[in-house]
Coordinates of C-alpha atoms and ligand atoms in Angstrom, one line a residue:
M1 CA -3.5 -26.6 23.2
S2 CA -3.3 -23.5 21.2
E3 CA -1.0 -21.5 24.1
L4 CA 1.5 -23.8 22.4
H5 CA 1.3 -23.0 19.1
K6 CA 3.9 -20.7 17.1
V7 CA 2.8 -18.8 14.0
Y8 CA 4.8 -17.4 11.3
I9 CA 3.5 -15.1 8.8
E10 CA 4.9 -13.8 5.6
T11 CA 3.1 -10.8 3.7
Y12 CA 3.1 -10.4 0.2
G13 CA 1.6 -7.2 -2.0
C14 CA 0.4 -4.0 -1.4
Q15 CA 0.1 -2.5 2.3
M16 CA -3.2 -3.0 2.9
N17 CA -1.8 -6.7 3.4
L18 CA 0.9 -5.5 5.8
A19 CA -1.9 -4.1 7.6
D20 CA -4.1 -7.1 7.2
T21 CA -1.2 -9.3 8.9
E22 CA -1.2 -7.2 11.6
V23 CA -5.1 -7.8 12.4
I24 CA -4.3 -11.6 11.8
L25 CA -1.6 -11.8 14.1
G26 CA -3.8 -9.5 16.7
V27 CA -6.6 -12.2 16.2
L28 CA -4.5 -15.0 16.7
W29 CA -2.4 -13.4 19.7
N30 CA -5.8 -12.7 21.5
K31 CA -6.6 -16.6 21.3
G32 CA -3.0 -17.5 23.1
Y33 CA -1.1 -18.1 20.1
Q34 CA 2.7 -16.9 19.9
V35 CA 4.5 -15.2 17.2
T36 CA 7.4 -16.3 15.8
K37 CA 9.8 -14.6 13.1
N38 CA 11.8 -18.0 12.7
Q39 CA 10.0 -20.3 10.2
N40 CA 11.9 -23.1 11.7
E41 CA 10.2 -23.0 15.1
A42 CA 6.9 -22.4 13.8
D43 CA 4.0 -25.2 13.9
I44 CA 1.7 -22.8 11.6
I45 CA 3.3 -21.1 8.5
L46 CA 1.0 -18.6 6.9
L47 CA 1.3 -16.6 3.7
N48 CA -0.9 -13.6 3.0
T49 CA -1.0 -13.3 -0.4
C50 CA -1.8 -10.9 -3.4
S51 CA -3.6 -11.8 -6.7
I52 CA -3.0 -8.7 -8.3
R53 CA -1.0 -9.9 -11.1
D54 CA -0.3 -13.4 -12.3
N55 CA 3.3 -13.1 -11.2
A56 CA 2.3 -12.3 -7.6
E57 CA 0.7 -15.6 -7.6
Q58 CA 3.5 -17.6 -9.2
R59 CA 5.8 -16.2 -6.4
I60 CA 3.7 -18.0 -4.0
Y61 CA 3.2 -21.2 -5.9
G62 CA 7.1 -21.3 -6.0
R63 CA 7.0 -20.8 -2.3
L64 CA 4.4 -23.4 -1.9
G65 CA 7.1 -25.7 -3.5
N66 CA 9.7 -24.8 -0.8
L67 CA 7.3 -25.6 2.1
K68 CA 6.4 -28.9 0.6
K69 CA 10.3 -29.7 1.8
Q70 CA 10.0 -28.2 5.0
K71 CA 6.8 -30.4 5.5
N72 CA 8.1 -33.6 4.3
K73 CA 10.5 -33.2 7.5
K74 CA 7.5 -32.1 9.4
P75 CA 4.1 -33.4 8.4
E76 CA 2.3 -31.7 11.3
L77 CA 3.3 -28.2 10.2
V78 CA 0.0 -26.3 9.4
V79 CA 0.3 -24.2 6.0
G80 CA -2.3 -21.7 5.1
I81 CA -2.8 -19.4 2.4
L82 CA -4.6 -16.3 3.2
G83 CA -5.7 -13.2 2.0
C84 CA -6.7 -12.3 -2.1
M85 CA -5.5 -15.6 -3.8
A86 CA -7.2 -17.6 -0.8
E87 CA -10.4 -15.4 -1.7
R88 CA -9.6 -16.1 -5.7
L89 CA -9.0 -19.8 -5.6
R90 CA -10.7 -20.9 -2.7
K91 CA -10.4 -24.7 -2.3
N92 CA -8.8 -25.2 -5.4
L93 CA -6.1 -24.3 -3.4
I94 CA -6.4 -27.0 -0.9
G95 CA -4.0 -29.7 -1.3
S96 CA -2.1 -27.2 -3.8
K97 CA 1.6 -28.5 -4.3
G98 CA 0.5 -31.2 -1.7
V99 CA 0.8 -28.6 1.4
V100 CA -1.9 -26.1 1.8
D101 CA -4.5 -27.2 4.9
L102 CA -6.2 -23.9 5.3
V103 CA -7.7 -21.0 3.3
V104 CA -9.1 -18.0 4.6
G105 CA -10.0 -15.0 2.8
P106 CA -9.8 -11.4 3.8
D107 CA -13.3 -11.2 5.6
E108 CA -12.8 -14.0 7.7
Y109 CA -9.7 -13.6 9.6
R110 CA -11.8 -13.4 12.8
R111 CA -12.5 -17.2 12.5
I112 CA -9.1 -18.2 11.6
T113 CA -8.5 -20.2 14.9
E114 CA -11.5 -22.0 14.5
L115 CA -10.6 -22.9 11.0
I116 CA -6.9 -23.9 12.4
D117 CA -8.9 -25.9 15.2
E118 CA -10.5 -27.9 11.8
V119 CA -7.3 -28.6 10.6
Y120 CA -6.1 -29.8 13.7
N121 CA -9.1 -32.0 14.1
G122 CA -8.0 -33.8 10.8
G123 CA -10.0 -31.6 8.5
K124 CA -9.4 -28.8 6.2
G125 CA -9.8 -24.9 7.2
I126 CA -11.8 -22.9 4.5
G127 CA -13.3 -19.8 5.1
V128 CA -13.5 -17.7 1.9
K129 CA -17.0 -15.8 2.5
L130 CA -16.8 -11.7 1.6
S131 CA -18.9 -9.2 4.1
R132 CA -20.6 -6.3 3.4
T133 CA -19.7 -5.2 6.8
E134 CA -16.7 -6.5 8.4
T135 CA -13.8 -3.6 9.1
Y136 CA -12.1 -5.1 12.2
D137 CA -13.0 -2.4 14.1
D138 CA -12.7 -3.7 17.4
I139 CA -9.5 -5.8 16.6
I140 CA -6.5 -4.6 18.2
P141 CA -3.7 -5.0 15.5
F142 CA -0.5 -6.6 16.8
R143 CA 2.1 -4.0 16.0
E144 CA 5.9 -3.7 17.3
D145 CA 6.6 -0.5 18.4
G146 CA 7.9 1.7 15.6
I147 CA 7.6 5.2 13.9
S148 CA 5.0 4.4 11.2
A149 CA 1.7 2.7 11.3
W150 CA -0.2 1.4 8.7
L151 CA -4.2 1.6 9.4
S152 CA -7.0 0.3 7.2
V153 CA -9.6 2.6 7.2
M154 CA -11.9 1.1 4.6
R155 CA -12.0 -2.3 2.8
G156 CA -13.0 -3.5 -0.7
C157 CA -13.4 -1.6 -3.9
D158 CA -16.7 -0.8 -5.9
K159 CA -14.8 0.9 -8.9
F160 CA -14.5 -2.3 -10.9
C161 CA -11.7 -1.1 -13.2
T162 CA -11.8 -3.8 -15.8
F163 CA -8.3 -5.2 -15.4
C164 CA -8.5 -5.4 -11.7
V165 CA -9.1 -8.4 -9.3
V166 CA -9.4 -6.5 -6.4
P167 CA -13.6 -6.1 -6.1
F168 CA -13.7 -9.9 -6.5
T169 CA -11.0 -10.8 -3.7
R170 CA -11.8 -8.2 -1.1
G171 CA -15.3 -7.4 -1.8
R172 CA -17.8 -4.3 -1.7
E173 CA -16.9 -1.0 -0.3
R174 CA -17.2 -0.4 3.4
S175 CA -15.5 2.0 5.9
R176 CA -14.5 1.9 9.6
S177 CA -15.7 4.0 12.1
L178 CA -14.0 7.7 12.4
D179 CA -14.1 7.2 16.1
S180 CA -12.5 3.9 16.3
I181 CA -9.8 5.2 13.6
V182 CA -9.4 8.3 15.6
N183 CA -8.8 6.4 19.1
E184 CA -6.5 4.0 17.4
I185 CA -4.3 7.0 16.5
K186 CA -4.3 8.5 19.9
L187 CA -3.2 4.7 21.1
L188 CA -0.7 5.0 18.3
S189 CA 0.4 8.4 19.6
Q190 CA 0.9 7.2 23.4
R191 CA 3.1 4.5 22.0
G192 CA 5.2 7.0 20.3
F193 CA 4.6 6.6 17.0
R194 CA 5.1 9.5 14.5
E195 CA 3.4 8.6 11.2
V196 CA 0.3 6.9 10.3
T197 CA -0.8 6.0 6.9
L198 CA -4.6 5.8 6.3
L199 CA -5.1 3.1 3.5
G200 CA -7.8 1.9 1.6
Q201 CA -8.0 0.5 -2.3
N202 CA -10.0 3.8 -2.8
V203 CA -9.6 6.4 0.4
N204 CA -11.8 9.1 -1.0
S205 CA -14.7 7.2 -1.2
Y206 CA -14.6 6.8 2.7
L207 CA -17.9 7.4 4.2
D208 CA -19.1 6.8 7.9
N209 CA -22.4 8.3 8.9
G210 CA -22.2 11.7 6.5
R211 CA -18.5 12.1 7.5
D212 CA -16.0 11.8 4.3
F213 CA -12.4 11.3 3.8
A214 CA -11.7 14.8 4.4
D215 CA -13.6 14.7 7.5
L216 CA -11.6 11.8 8.7
L217 CA -8.2 13.2 7.8
A218 CA -9.0 16.3 9.7
A219 CA -10.0 14.6 12.7
A220 CA -6.6 12.1 12.1
A221 CA -4.3 15.5 12.0
V222 CA -5.5 16.8 15.1
V223 CA -5.1 14.2 17.6
D224 CA -1.3 14.8 17.6
K225 CA 0.4 17.2 15.7
L226 CA 3.6 15.6 16.1
I227 CA 2.2 12.6 14.1
R228 CA 2.5 13.1 10.0
I229 CA -0.7 11.7 8.4
R230 CA -0.3 9.7 4.9
F231 CA -2.9 7.9 2.9
T232 CA -3.2 5.9 0.0
T233 CA -4.8 5.3 -2.6
S234 CA -6.8 8.4 -4.5
H235 CA -8.9 7.5 -7.2
P236 CA -8.6 10.7 -9.4
Q237 CA -12.7 10.6 -9.6
D238 CA -13.3 11.4 -6.2
L239 CA -10.3 13.6 -5.3
S240 CA -12.3 16.6 -3.8
D241 CA -11.5 20.0 -3.7
K242 CA -12.5 19.7 0.2
L243 CA -9.9 17.0 0.5
L244 CA -7.5 19.2 -1.0
Y245 CA -8.1 22.3 1.0
T246 CA -7.8 19.8 4.1
I247 CA -4.3 18.6 3.2
A248 CA -3.4 22.2 2.6
E249 CA -4.8 23.5 6.2
H250 CA -3.2 20.8 8.2
P251 CA 0.9 20.9 8.2
N252 CA 1.0 17.4 9.4
I253 CA -1.2 16.0 6.6
C254 CA 2.1 15.1 4.0
N255 CA 1.8 17.0 0.8
Y256 CA 1.7 13.7 -1.2
I257 CA -0.8 12.2 -3.4
H258 CA -0.5 9.0 -4.7
L259 CA -3.0 9.5 -7.9
P260 CA -2.7 6.3 -10.4
V261 CA -3.6 7.4 -13.7
Q262 CA -2.9 3.7 -15.6
S263 CA -2.8 5.3 -19.0
G264 CA -2.5 8.5 -21.0
S265 CA -5.1 7.5 -23.6
N266 CA -8.6 8.7 -23.2
R267 CA -9.6 5.4 -25.5
I268 CA -7.9 3.1 -23.1
L269 CA -9.1 5.1 -20.2
E270 CA -12.6 4.0 -21.1
L271 CA -12.1 0.5 -21.6
M272 CA -10.5 0.4 -18.2
N273 CA -13.3 2.1 -16.7
R274 CA -11.3 4.7 -15.0
T275 CA -14.4 7.3 -15.3
Y276 CA -12.0 10.3 -16.1
T277 CA -10.4 11.4 -18.9
V278 CA -6.6 12.8 -19.3
E279 CA -7.9 16.6 -19.6
H280 CA -9.8 15.6 -16.0
Y281 CA -6.6 14.2 -14.8
L282 CA -4.3 16.9 -15.6
E283 CA -6.6 19.7 -14.5
L284 CA -6.8 17.8 -11.1
I285 CA -2.9 17.7 -10.8
E286 CA -3.0 21.6 -11.6
K287 CA -5.7 22.4 -9.2
S288 CA -4.1 20.6 -6.6
R289 CA -0.8 22.2 -6.8
K290 CA -2.6 25.5 -6.7
I291 CA -4.2 24.5 -3.5
I292 CA -1.1 22.5 -1.9
P293 CA 2.0 24.6 -2.8
G294 CA 5.0 21.6 -3.5
V295 CA 2.7 19.2 -3.5
S296 CA 4.5 15.6 -5.0
F297 CA 2.7 13.1 -6.8
S298 CA 2.9 9.5 -7.6
T299 CA 1.1 7.1 -9.8
D300 CA 0.8 3.5 -11.1
I301 CA 0.8 3.0 -14.8
I302 CA -0.2 -0.4 -16.7
A303 CA 1.6 -1.1 -20.1
G304 CA 0.2 -3.2 -23.0
F305 CA -3.5 -3.1 -21.6
P306 CA -5.4 -5.0 -24.9
S307 CA -5.6 -3.0 -28.1
E308 CA -3.2 -0.7 -26.9
T309 CA -1.3 0.8 -30.0
Y310 CA 2.0 2.4 -30.0
E311 CA 0.1 5.8 -30.3
D312 CA -2.0 5.2 -27.0
H313 CA 1.6 4.4 -25.4
L314 CA 3.0 7.6 -26.5
M315 CA -0.1 9.0 -25.0
T316 CA 0.9 7.8 -21.6
I317 CA 4.6 8.9 -21.9
D318 CA 3.0 12.3 -22.6
V319 CA 1.2 12.5 -19.7
M320 CA 4.2 11.3 -17.7
N321 CA 5.9 14.3 -19.0
K322 CA 3.2 16.8 -18.4
V323 CA 2.8 15.7 -14.6
R324 CA 6.4 15.0 -13.7
Y325 CA 5.8 12.5 -11.1
D326 CA 7.9 12.0 -8.1
G327 CA 7.6 8.5 -8.5
A328 CA 5.8 5.5 -10.6
Y329 CA 4.7 1.9 -9.8
M330 CA 4.9 0.4 -13.2
F331 CA 3.6 -3.1 -14.4
K332 CA 2.9 -5.0 -17.6
Y333 CA -0.7 -5.6 -18.0
S334 CA -1.5 -9.1 -16.8
P335 CA -4.9 -10.9 -17.4
R336 CA -6.9 -11.8 -14.3
E337 CA -9.9 -14.3 -14.5
G338 CA -13.4 -12.9 -13.9
T339 CA -12.5 -9.6 -14.7
K340 CA -14.0 -7.8 -17.9
A341 CA -10.7 -6.9 -19.4
H342 CA -9.9 -10.9 -19.2
K343 CA -12.6 -11.2 -22.1
M344 CA -10.9 -8.5 -24.4
E345 CA -8.1 -10.1 -26.5
N346 CA -4.7 -9.8 -25.1
D347 CA -3.4 -8.8 -28.0
V348 CA -0.4 -6.7 -27.4
T349 CA 2.7 -9.3 -27.4
E350 CA 4.9 -10.0 -24.2
E351 CA 8.0 -8.4 -26.3
M352 CA 5.6 -5.2 -26.8
K353 CA 4.5 -4.8 -23.2
S354 CA 8.1 -5.4 -22.3
K355 CA 9.6 -2.7 -24.6
R356 CA 6.5 -0.2 -23.8
L357 CA 7.1 -1.0 -19.8
T358 CA 11.1 0.0 -20.5
E359 CA 10.5 3.1 -22.0
I360 CA 8.1 4.1 -19.0
I361 CA 10.6 3.1 -16.5
D362 CA 13.5 4.7 -18.2
L363 CA 11.6 8.3 -18.3
Q364 CA 10.1 7.8 -14.9
Q365 CA 13.8 7.4 -13.8
K366 CA 15.1 10.7 -15.7
I367 CA 12.1 12.4 -14.5
S368 CA 12.8 11.4 -10.5
F369 CA 16.6 12.1 -11.1
E370 CA 16.0 15.6 -12.4
I371 CA 13.2 16.4 -9.7
N372 CA 15.8 15.1 -7.0
Q373 CA 18.7 17.0 -8.2
S374 CA 16.8 20.3 -8.1
T375 CA 16.6 19.6 -4.5
I376 CA 20.1 20.0 -4.1
G377 CA 21.0 23.0 -1.9
K378 CA 17.6 23.1 -0.4
E379 CA 16.6 22.6 3.4
E380 CA 14.1 19.8 4.1
I381 CA 12.5 18.7 7.4
V382 CA 12.7 14.8 7.6
L383 CA 11.2 12.3 10.0
V384 CA 14.2 9.8 11.1
E385 CA 13.1 6.4 10.8
G386 CA 16.2 4.7 11.9
Y387 CA 19.5 3.8 10.6
S388 CA 20.4 3.5 6.9
K389 CA 20.6 -0.2 5.6
K390 CA 24.0 0.1 4.6
S391 CA 25.6 1.4 7.4
D392 CA 25.0 2.5 11.1
A393 CA 27.3 5.7 10.7
F394 CA 24.1 7.0 8.5
M395 CA 20.7 7.7 9.6
S396 CA 17.8 7.6 7.1
G397 CA 14.3 9.7 7.4
R398 CA 11.5 10.6 4.9
T399 CA 10.8 14.1 3.4
D400 CA 6.9 15.0 3.8
T401 CA 6.7 14.5 0.0
N402 CA 8.0 10.7 0.8
K403 CA 11.6 10.9 -0.4
V404 CA 14.4 8.9 1.3
L405 CA 16.9 11.1 2.7
I406 CA 19.9 9.4 4.3
F407 CA 22.6 11.9 6.4
P408 CA 25.4 11.1 8.5
A409 CA 24.1 10.2 12.2
I410 CA 24.4 12.6 14.7
D411 CA 25.1 11.7 18.7
G412 CA 21.5 12.3 20.2
I413 CA 19.5 12.0 17.0
L414 CA 16.8 9.2 17.7
P415 CA 14.2 7.5 15.5
G416 CA 11.2 9.8 15.6
D417 CA 13.2 12.9 15.8
Y418 CA 12.2 15.7 13.4
V419 CA 15.2 17.0 11.9
K420 CA 16.1 20.0 9.4
T421 CA 18.5 18.7 6.8
V422 CA 20.5 20.4 3.9
I423 CA 20.7 18.2 0.6
N424 CA 24.0 17.9 -1.3
S425 CA 23.2 15.2 -3.6
A426 CA 20.9 13.1 -4.7
T427 CA 20.0 9.9 -7.3
S428 CA 16.7 9.1 -8.6
A429 CA 15.6 6.9 -5.6
T430 CA 17.3 9.1 -2.7
L431 CA 18.6 12.6 -1.3
F432 CA 21.6 12.6 0.5
G433 CA 21.8 15.7 3.1
K434 CA 23.7 16.9 6.1
Y435 CA 21.9 17.6 9.3
V436 CA 21.4 21.5 10.1
E437 CA 19.2 20.9 13.1
T438 CA 16.6 19.2 15.2
V439 CA 13.3 20.8 15.2
N440 CA 9.8 20.9 17.0
P441 CA 7.5 21.3 14.5
V442 CA 4.8 22.2 17.2
K443 CA 6.6 24.3 19.5
D444 CA 8.9 25.9 16.5
K445 CA 5.4 26.5 14.5
I446 CA 7.5 25.0 11.9
Q447 CA 5.5 23.3 9.2
L448 CA 6.0 19.3 8.7
T449 CA 5.4 20.4 5.2
A450 CA 8.6 21.8 3.4
Ligands
5AD501 N1 -2.5 -6.1 -14.5 C1 -1.4 -5.1 -14.2 N2 -1.3 -4.2 -13.5 C2 -2.7 -4.0 -12.6 N3 -2.8 -3.4 -11.3 C3 -4.2 -3.9 -11.0 N4 -4.4 -4.5 -11.7 C4 -3.6 -5.2 -13.0 C5 -3.7 -6.0 -14.1 N5 -4.1 -6.8 -14.1 C6 -2.1 -2.3 -11.3 C7 -2.5 -1.1 -11.5 C8 -3.2 -0.6 -9.9 C9 -2.1 -1.2 -8.9 C10 -2.4 -1.7 -7.8 O1 -1.8 -2.6 -9.8 O2 -2.0 -0.2 -11.7 O3 -3.5 0.7 -9.5
SF4_502 FE1 -8.3 -2.1 -8.5 FE2 -9.7 0.1 -9.9 FE3 -10.4 -0.6 -7.3 FE4 -8.0 0.2 -7.3 S1 -9.7 1.6 -7.8 S2 -8.6 -1.5 -6.8 S3 -7.3 -0.6 -9.6 S4 -10.9 -1.9 -9.4

């Protein structure tokens, strides 16, 4: 009687999880389940979870505590843990906080309805096998109409950075077929989407029958020149010249690269198994800036990896000053069971980690502010995404370098339009501008990239 079942899902963690949620809902929808945004009317509540740091998992445990109250009132409610935490903790999660009935890892979503049936038959539903081949190639994700879409092009990770749990929770690297990705972009184009972000833990390792990530980007870019193509995440080891030239060549591939550095110290990079040196990383940045004028970079940084000294930390500060990232995601090191770093002594105190992280965040804010201030008076083309969160009198869009830009709403301008704006003020997080004119990047032969 699955037709009667209403599913509510919450997504935690990275963009891969957002894309996976759409795949999961696609599978459920195909089997006649209904999707609801109101958890009070749901028969099944699913949490698509993240294990990357301990605080991500603690949030989920907190949420399970609340769900227990709901389940006390409604004992037939089914609660499921999906994603990385399901894979990491497996059957240990069953009965966690007295509420979990269903545990489904990232490669078992095809079987989710079967596993839900097991719960309805009085058992527990557990599916946690990892696969070397699953890419959900043929599953049509459940997506609402909109401007931007996520699209996973590969799954898993083979890099085994010593701090990272992902290779254990998401398994080995495998790529989805180039043709099926291109077909999906065609469908998105027909539905009026204007931006597609190609996702993978390590997209530069993409490989489908001799076709690499640069080939995929080029094929994606020509589907619809009004669609902007973004991608994440890149690993410094595999960012090839061919890829850089492909980004430069196609006006609708965004001039924005997320290139995690993690640390500025070669000794720490080696302990992290990152396979590059700071010198190599900086050369890569310099080369990218030559090949793609105006390209912007963001990064990930970890403060307080085992044995990190104050000098190592200063080297991270130094690399930030040299690169001048447009943005950064910054974290305190969190030991994850099963990883190599977990066996190293977690010897940087919590207090030191906090202090170093604060210095890193303060510096990044200052740099982002300065970079954004330097755009004042300049023109930028933005893809309009919708109205500003605070007021319908303002619209919000993004520049190709991934900066949010707010401008006063203009009659007739709709989400999905490309508009030229002139910037008149800026904070470290947002640009503010004024509408100049609407552009058709293809007809006007204007580069989508500034
Ligand atoms: N502790 C802190 N940060 C981590 N990341 C991955 N694993 C850990 C960990 N154990 C960060 C890295 C990675 C990003 C997705 O999360 O910076 O690039
Ligand atoms: Fe984790 Fe490293 Fe793979 Fe990124 S590249 S998912 S940090 S192991």
